[in-house]
PDB file of C-alpha atoms in Angstrom:
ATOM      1  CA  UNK A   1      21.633   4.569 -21.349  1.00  0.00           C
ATOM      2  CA  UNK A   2      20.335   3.386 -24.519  1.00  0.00           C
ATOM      3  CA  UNK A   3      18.598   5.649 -26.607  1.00  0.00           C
ATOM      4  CA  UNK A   4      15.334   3.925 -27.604  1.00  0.00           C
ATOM      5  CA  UNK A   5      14.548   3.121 -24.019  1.00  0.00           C
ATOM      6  CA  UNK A   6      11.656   5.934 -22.878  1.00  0.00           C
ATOM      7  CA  UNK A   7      13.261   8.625 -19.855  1.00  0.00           C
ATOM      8  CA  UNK A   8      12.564   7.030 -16.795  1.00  0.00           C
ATOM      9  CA  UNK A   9      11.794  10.246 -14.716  1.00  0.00           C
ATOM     10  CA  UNK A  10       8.547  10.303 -17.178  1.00  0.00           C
ATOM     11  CA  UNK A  11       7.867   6.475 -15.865  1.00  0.00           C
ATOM     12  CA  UNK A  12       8.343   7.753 -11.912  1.00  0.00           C
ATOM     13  CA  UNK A  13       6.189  10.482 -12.603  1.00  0.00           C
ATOM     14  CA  UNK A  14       3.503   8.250 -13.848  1.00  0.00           C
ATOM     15  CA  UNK A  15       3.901   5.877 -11.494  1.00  0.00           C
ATOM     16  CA  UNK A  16       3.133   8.245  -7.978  1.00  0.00           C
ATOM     17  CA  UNK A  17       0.161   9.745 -10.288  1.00  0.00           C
ATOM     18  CA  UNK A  18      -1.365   6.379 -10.908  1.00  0.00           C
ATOM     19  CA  UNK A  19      -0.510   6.097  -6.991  1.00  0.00           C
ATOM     20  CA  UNK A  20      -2.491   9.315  -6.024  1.00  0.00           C
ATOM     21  CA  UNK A  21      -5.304   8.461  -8.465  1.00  0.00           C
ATOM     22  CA  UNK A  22      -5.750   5.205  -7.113  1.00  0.00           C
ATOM     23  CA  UNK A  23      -5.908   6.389  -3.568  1.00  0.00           C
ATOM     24  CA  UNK A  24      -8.729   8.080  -4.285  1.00  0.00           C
ATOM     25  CA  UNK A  25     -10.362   6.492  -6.974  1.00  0.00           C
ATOM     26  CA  UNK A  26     -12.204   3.284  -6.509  1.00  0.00           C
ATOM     27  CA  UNK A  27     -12.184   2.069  -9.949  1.00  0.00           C
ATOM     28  CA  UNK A  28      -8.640   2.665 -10.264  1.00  0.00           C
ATOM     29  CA  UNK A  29      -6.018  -0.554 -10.886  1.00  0.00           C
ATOM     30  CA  UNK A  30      -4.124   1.205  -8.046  1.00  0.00           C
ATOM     31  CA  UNK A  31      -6.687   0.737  -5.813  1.00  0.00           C
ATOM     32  CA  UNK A  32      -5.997  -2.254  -4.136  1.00  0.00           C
ATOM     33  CA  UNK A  33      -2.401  -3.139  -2.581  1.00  0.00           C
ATOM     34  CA  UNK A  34      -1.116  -5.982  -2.054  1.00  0.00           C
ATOM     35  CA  UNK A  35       0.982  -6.333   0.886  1.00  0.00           C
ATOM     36  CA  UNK A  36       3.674  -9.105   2.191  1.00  0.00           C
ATOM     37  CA  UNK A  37       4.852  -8.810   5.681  1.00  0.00           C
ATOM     38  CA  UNK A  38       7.230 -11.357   7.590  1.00  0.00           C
ATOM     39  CA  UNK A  39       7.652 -12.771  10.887  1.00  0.00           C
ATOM     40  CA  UNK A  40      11.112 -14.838  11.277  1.00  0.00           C
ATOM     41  CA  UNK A  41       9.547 -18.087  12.395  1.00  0.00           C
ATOM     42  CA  UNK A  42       6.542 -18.260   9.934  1.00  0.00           C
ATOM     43  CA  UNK A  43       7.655 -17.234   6.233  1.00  0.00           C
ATOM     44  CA  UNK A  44       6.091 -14.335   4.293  1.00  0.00           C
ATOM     45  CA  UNK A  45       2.101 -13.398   4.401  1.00  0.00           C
ATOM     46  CA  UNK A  46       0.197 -11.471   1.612  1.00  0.00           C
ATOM     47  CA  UNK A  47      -3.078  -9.742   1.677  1.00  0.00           C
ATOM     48  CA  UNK A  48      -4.636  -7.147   0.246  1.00  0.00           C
ATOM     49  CA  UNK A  49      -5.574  -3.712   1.405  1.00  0.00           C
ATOM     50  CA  UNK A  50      -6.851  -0.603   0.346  1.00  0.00           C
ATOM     51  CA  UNK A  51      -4.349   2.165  -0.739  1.00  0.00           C
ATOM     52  CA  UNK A  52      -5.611   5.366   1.452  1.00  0.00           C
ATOM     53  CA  UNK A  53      -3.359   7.693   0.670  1.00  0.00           C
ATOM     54  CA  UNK A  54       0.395   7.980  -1.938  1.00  0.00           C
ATOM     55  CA  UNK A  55       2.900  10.923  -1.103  1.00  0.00           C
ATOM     56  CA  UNK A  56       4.942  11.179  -4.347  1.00  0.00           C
ATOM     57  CA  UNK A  57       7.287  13.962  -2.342  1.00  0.00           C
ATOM     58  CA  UNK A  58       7.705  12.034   1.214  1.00  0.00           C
ATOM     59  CA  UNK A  59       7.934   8.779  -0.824  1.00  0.00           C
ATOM     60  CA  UNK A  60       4.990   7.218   1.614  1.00  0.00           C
ATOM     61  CA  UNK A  61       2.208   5.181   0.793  1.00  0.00           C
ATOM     62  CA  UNK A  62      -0.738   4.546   3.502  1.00  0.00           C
ATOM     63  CA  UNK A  63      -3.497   2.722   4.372  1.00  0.00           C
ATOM     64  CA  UNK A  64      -5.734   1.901   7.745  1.00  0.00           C
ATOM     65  CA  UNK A  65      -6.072  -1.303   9.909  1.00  0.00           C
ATOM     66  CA  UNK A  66      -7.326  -2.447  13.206  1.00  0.00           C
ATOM     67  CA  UNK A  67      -4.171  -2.204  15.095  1.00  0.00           C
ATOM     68  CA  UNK A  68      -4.820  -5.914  16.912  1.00  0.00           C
ATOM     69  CA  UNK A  69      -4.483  -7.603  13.186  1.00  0.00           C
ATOM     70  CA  UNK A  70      -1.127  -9.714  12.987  1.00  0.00           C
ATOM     71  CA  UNK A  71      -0.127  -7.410   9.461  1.00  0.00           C
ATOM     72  CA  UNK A  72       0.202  -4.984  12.531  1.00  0.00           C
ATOM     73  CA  UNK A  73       2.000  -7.114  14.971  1.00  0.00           C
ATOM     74  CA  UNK A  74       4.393  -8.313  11.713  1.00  0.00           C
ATOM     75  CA  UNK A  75       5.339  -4.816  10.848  1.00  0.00           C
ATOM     76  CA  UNK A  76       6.240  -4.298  14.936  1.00  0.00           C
ATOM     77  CA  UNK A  77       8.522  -7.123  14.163  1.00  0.00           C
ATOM     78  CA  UNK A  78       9.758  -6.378  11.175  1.00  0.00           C
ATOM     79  CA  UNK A  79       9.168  -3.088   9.466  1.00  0.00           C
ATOM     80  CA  UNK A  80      10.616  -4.221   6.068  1.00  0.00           C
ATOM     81  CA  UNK A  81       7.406  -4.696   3.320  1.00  0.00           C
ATOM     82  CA  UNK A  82       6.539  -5.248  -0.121  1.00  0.00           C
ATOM     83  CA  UNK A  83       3.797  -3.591  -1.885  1.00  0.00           C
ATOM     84  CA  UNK A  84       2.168  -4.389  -5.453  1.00  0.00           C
ATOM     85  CA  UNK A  85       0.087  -3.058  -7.740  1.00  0.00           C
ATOM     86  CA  UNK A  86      -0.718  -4.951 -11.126  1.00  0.00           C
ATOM     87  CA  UNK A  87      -2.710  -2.442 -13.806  1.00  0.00           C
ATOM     88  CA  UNK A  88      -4.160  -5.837 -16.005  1.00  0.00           C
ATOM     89  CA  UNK A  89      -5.758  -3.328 -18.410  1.00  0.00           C
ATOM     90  CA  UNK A  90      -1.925  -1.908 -19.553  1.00  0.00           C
ATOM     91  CA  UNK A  91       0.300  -4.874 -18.147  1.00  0.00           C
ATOM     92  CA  UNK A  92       2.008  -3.219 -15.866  1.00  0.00           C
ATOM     93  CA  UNK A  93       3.174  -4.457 -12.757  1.00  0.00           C
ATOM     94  CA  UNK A  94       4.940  -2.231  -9.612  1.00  0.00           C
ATOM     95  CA  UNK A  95       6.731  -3.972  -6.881  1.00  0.00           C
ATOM     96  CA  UNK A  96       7.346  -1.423  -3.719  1.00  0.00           C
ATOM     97  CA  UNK A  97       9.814  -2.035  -1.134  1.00  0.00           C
ATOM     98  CA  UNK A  98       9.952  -0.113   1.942  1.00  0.00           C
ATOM     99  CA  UNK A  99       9.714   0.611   5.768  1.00  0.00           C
ATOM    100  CA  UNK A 100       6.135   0.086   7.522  1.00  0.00           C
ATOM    101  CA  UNK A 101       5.398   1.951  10.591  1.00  0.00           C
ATOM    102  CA  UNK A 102       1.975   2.959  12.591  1.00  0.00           C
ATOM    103  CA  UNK A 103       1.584   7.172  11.399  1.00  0.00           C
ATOM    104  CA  UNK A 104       1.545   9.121  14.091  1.00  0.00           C
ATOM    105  CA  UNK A 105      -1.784  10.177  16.323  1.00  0.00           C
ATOM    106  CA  UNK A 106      -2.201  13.426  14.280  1.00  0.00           C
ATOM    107  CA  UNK A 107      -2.552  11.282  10.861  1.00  0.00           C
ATOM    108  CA  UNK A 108      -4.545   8.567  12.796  1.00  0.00           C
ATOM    109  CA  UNK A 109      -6.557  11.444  13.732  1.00  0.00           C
ATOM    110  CA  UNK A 110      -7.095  12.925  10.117  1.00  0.00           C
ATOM    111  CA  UNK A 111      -7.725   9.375   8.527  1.00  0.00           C
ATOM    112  CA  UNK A 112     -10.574   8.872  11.353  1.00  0.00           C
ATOM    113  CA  UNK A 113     -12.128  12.167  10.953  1.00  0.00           C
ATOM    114  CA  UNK A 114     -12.585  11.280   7.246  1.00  0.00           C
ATOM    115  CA  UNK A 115     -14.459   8.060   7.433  1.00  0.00           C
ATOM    116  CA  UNK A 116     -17.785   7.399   7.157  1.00  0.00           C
ATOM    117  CA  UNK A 117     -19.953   5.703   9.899  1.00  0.00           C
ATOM    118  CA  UNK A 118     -20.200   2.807   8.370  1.00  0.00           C
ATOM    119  CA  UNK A 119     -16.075   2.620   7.902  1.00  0.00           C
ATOM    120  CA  UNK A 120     -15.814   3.726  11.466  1.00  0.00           C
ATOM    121  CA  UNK A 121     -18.387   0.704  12.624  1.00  0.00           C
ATOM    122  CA  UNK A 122     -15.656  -1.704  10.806  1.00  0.00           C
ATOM    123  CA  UNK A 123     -12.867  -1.290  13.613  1.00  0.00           C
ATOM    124  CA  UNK A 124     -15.656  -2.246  16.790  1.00  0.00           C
ATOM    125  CA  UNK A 125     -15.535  -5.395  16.791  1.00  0.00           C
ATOM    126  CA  UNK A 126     -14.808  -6.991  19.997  1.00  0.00           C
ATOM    127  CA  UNK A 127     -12.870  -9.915  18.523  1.00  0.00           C
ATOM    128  CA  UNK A 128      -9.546  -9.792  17.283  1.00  0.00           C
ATOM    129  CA  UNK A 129      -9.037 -10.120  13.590  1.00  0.00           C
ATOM    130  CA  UNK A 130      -7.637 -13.703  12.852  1.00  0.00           C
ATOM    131  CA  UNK A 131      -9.499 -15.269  15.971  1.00  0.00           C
ATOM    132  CA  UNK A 132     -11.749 -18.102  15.997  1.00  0.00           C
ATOM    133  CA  UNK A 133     -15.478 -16.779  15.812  1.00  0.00           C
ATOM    134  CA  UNK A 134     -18.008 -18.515  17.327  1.00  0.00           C
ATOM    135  CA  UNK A 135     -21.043 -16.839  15.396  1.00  0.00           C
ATOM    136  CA  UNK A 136     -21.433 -15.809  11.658  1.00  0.00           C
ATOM    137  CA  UNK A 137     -23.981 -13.022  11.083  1.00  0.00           C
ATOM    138  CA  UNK A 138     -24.133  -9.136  12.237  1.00  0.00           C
ATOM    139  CA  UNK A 139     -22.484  -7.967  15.311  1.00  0.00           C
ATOM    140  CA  UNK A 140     -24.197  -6.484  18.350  1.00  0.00           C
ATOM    141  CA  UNK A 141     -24.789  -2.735  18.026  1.00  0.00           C
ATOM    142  CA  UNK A 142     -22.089  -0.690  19.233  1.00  0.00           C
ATOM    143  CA  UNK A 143     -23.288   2.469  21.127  1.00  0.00           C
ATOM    144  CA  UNK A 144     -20.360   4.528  21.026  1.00  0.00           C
ATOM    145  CA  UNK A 145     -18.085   4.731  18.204  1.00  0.00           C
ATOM    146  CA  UNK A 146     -14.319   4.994  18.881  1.00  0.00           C
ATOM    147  CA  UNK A 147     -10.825   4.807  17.001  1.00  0.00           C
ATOM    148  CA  UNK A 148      -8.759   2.900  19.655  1.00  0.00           C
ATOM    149  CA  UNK A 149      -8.771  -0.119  17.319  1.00  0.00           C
ATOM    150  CA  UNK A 150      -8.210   1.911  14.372  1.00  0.00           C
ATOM    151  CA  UNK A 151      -4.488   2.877  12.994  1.00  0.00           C
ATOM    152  CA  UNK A 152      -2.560   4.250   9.594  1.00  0.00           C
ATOM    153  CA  UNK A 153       0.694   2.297   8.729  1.00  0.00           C
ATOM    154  CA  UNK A 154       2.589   4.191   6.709  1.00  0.00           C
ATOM    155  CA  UNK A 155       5.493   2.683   4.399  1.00  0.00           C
ATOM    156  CA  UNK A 156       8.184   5.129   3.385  1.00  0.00           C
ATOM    157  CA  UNK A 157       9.367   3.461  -0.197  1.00  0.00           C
ATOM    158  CA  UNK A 158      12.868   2.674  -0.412  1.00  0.00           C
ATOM    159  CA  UNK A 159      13.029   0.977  -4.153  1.00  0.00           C
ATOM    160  CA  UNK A 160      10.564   0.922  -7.104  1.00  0.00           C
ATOM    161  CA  UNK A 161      10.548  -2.053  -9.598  1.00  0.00           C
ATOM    162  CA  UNK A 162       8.364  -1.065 -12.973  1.00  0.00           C
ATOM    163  CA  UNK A 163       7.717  -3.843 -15.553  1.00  0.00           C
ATOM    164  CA  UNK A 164       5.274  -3.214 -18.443  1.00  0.00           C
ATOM    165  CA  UNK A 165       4.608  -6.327 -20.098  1.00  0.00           C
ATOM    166  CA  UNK A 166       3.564  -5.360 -23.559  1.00  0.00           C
ATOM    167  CA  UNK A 167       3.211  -7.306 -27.192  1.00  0.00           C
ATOM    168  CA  UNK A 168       5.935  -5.701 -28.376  1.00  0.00           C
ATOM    169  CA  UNK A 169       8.714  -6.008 -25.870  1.00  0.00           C
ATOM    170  CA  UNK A 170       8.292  -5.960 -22.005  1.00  0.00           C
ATOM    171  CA  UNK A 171      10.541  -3.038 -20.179  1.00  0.00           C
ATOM    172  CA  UNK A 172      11.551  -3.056 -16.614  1.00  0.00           C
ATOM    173  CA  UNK A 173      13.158  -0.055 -14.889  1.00  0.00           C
ATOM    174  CA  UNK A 174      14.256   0.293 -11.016  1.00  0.00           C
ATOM    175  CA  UNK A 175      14.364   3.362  -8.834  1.00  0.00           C
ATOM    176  CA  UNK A 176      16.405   3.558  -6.150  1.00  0.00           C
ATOM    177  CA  UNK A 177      14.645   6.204  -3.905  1.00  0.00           C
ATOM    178  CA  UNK A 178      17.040   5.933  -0.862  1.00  0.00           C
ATOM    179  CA  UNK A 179      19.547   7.831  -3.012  1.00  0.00           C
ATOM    180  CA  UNK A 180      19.638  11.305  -3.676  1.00  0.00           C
ATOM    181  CA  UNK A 181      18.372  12.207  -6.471  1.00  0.00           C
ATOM    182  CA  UNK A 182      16.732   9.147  -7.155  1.00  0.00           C
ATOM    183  CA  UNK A 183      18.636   6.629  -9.193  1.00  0.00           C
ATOM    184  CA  UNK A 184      16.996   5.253 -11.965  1.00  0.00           C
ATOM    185  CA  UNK A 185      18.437   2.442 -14.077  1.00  0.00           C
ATOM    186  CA  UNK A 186      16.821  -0.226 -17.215  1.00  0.00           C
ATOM    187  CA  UNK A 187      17.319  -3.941 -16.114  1.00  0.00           C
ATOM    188  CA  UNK A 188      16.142  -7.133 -18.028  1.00  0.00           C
ATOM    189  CA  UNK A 189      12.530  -8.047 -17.744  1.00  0.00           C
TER     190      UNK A 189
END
């Protein structure tokens, strides 16, 4: 390893904090995730959702959906994701690859329990995210509030790609968190 390059554990470590931060922070540039998901027969798809929840020691990342929305139905499919994160304030940019899965009922459970009414009123529609809608405008009131369309995925992070993009020369490090300990190595930008 060269000498002048800064120790990447110190990069890691600021990476899952930013993580944390942003899970919890709504102003944070970790807030919001972007997320690519596949299906074989129709290429990659990217949107982006809100980062609930980053486990620097169980090397998960979460965040809720209505369980009948096709990100859902991709990851069924194909468990193998992307996530980003671009800080535009300190040009950094952190590419996540992992394994998606639905969290078990106990962290469904938690999540829900945690949500305000409002959040909770967000997963009762009766329409199927992605559907044709015949009517623009509020939805009928919903007496009874439940979770059954509500879920966690959960992504346990199998590589890290860092690149800071600064004025003075742009670094890029990868962490290979399948490993054990984590390998961490300085590639070209």
């Amino acid at each position: 390893m060269v000498d002048n390059f800064p120790d990447p554990s110190l990069i890691y470590d600021e990476i899952w904090r930013n993580l944390a931060r942003g899970s919890s922070d709504p102003k944070s540039e970790y807030r919001w995730m972007n997320l690519s998901s596949s299906l074989e027969h129709r290429g990659s798809s990217v949107r982006t959702v809100v980062l609930r929840q980053a486990q620097k020691d169980e090397l998960t990342l979460r965040f809720h959906s209505d369980c009948r929305a096709q990100k859902v139905i991709q990851i069924e499919n194909c468990s193998f994701v992307m996530a980003h994160f671009h800080d535009r304030k300190r040009g950094i940019q952190i590419r996540m690859t992992g394994n998606a899965m639905i969290a078990s009922q106990s962290v469904r459970r938690e999540a829900w329990s945690k949500l305000s009414t409002h959040q909770r009123e967000l997963y009762q529609s009766i329409q199927v995210p992605g559907n044709p809608r015949k009517n623009v405008g509020a939805c009928s009131q919903v007496r009874e509030i439940k979770d059954k369309n509500f879920c966690v995925i959960e992504i346990s992070i199998l590589e890290i790609d860092w690149l800071s993009l600064n004025r003075d020369e742009h670094l890029r490090a990868l962490f290979q968190c399948d490993t054990d300990p984590i390998k961490a190595e300085w590639i070209t930008p």
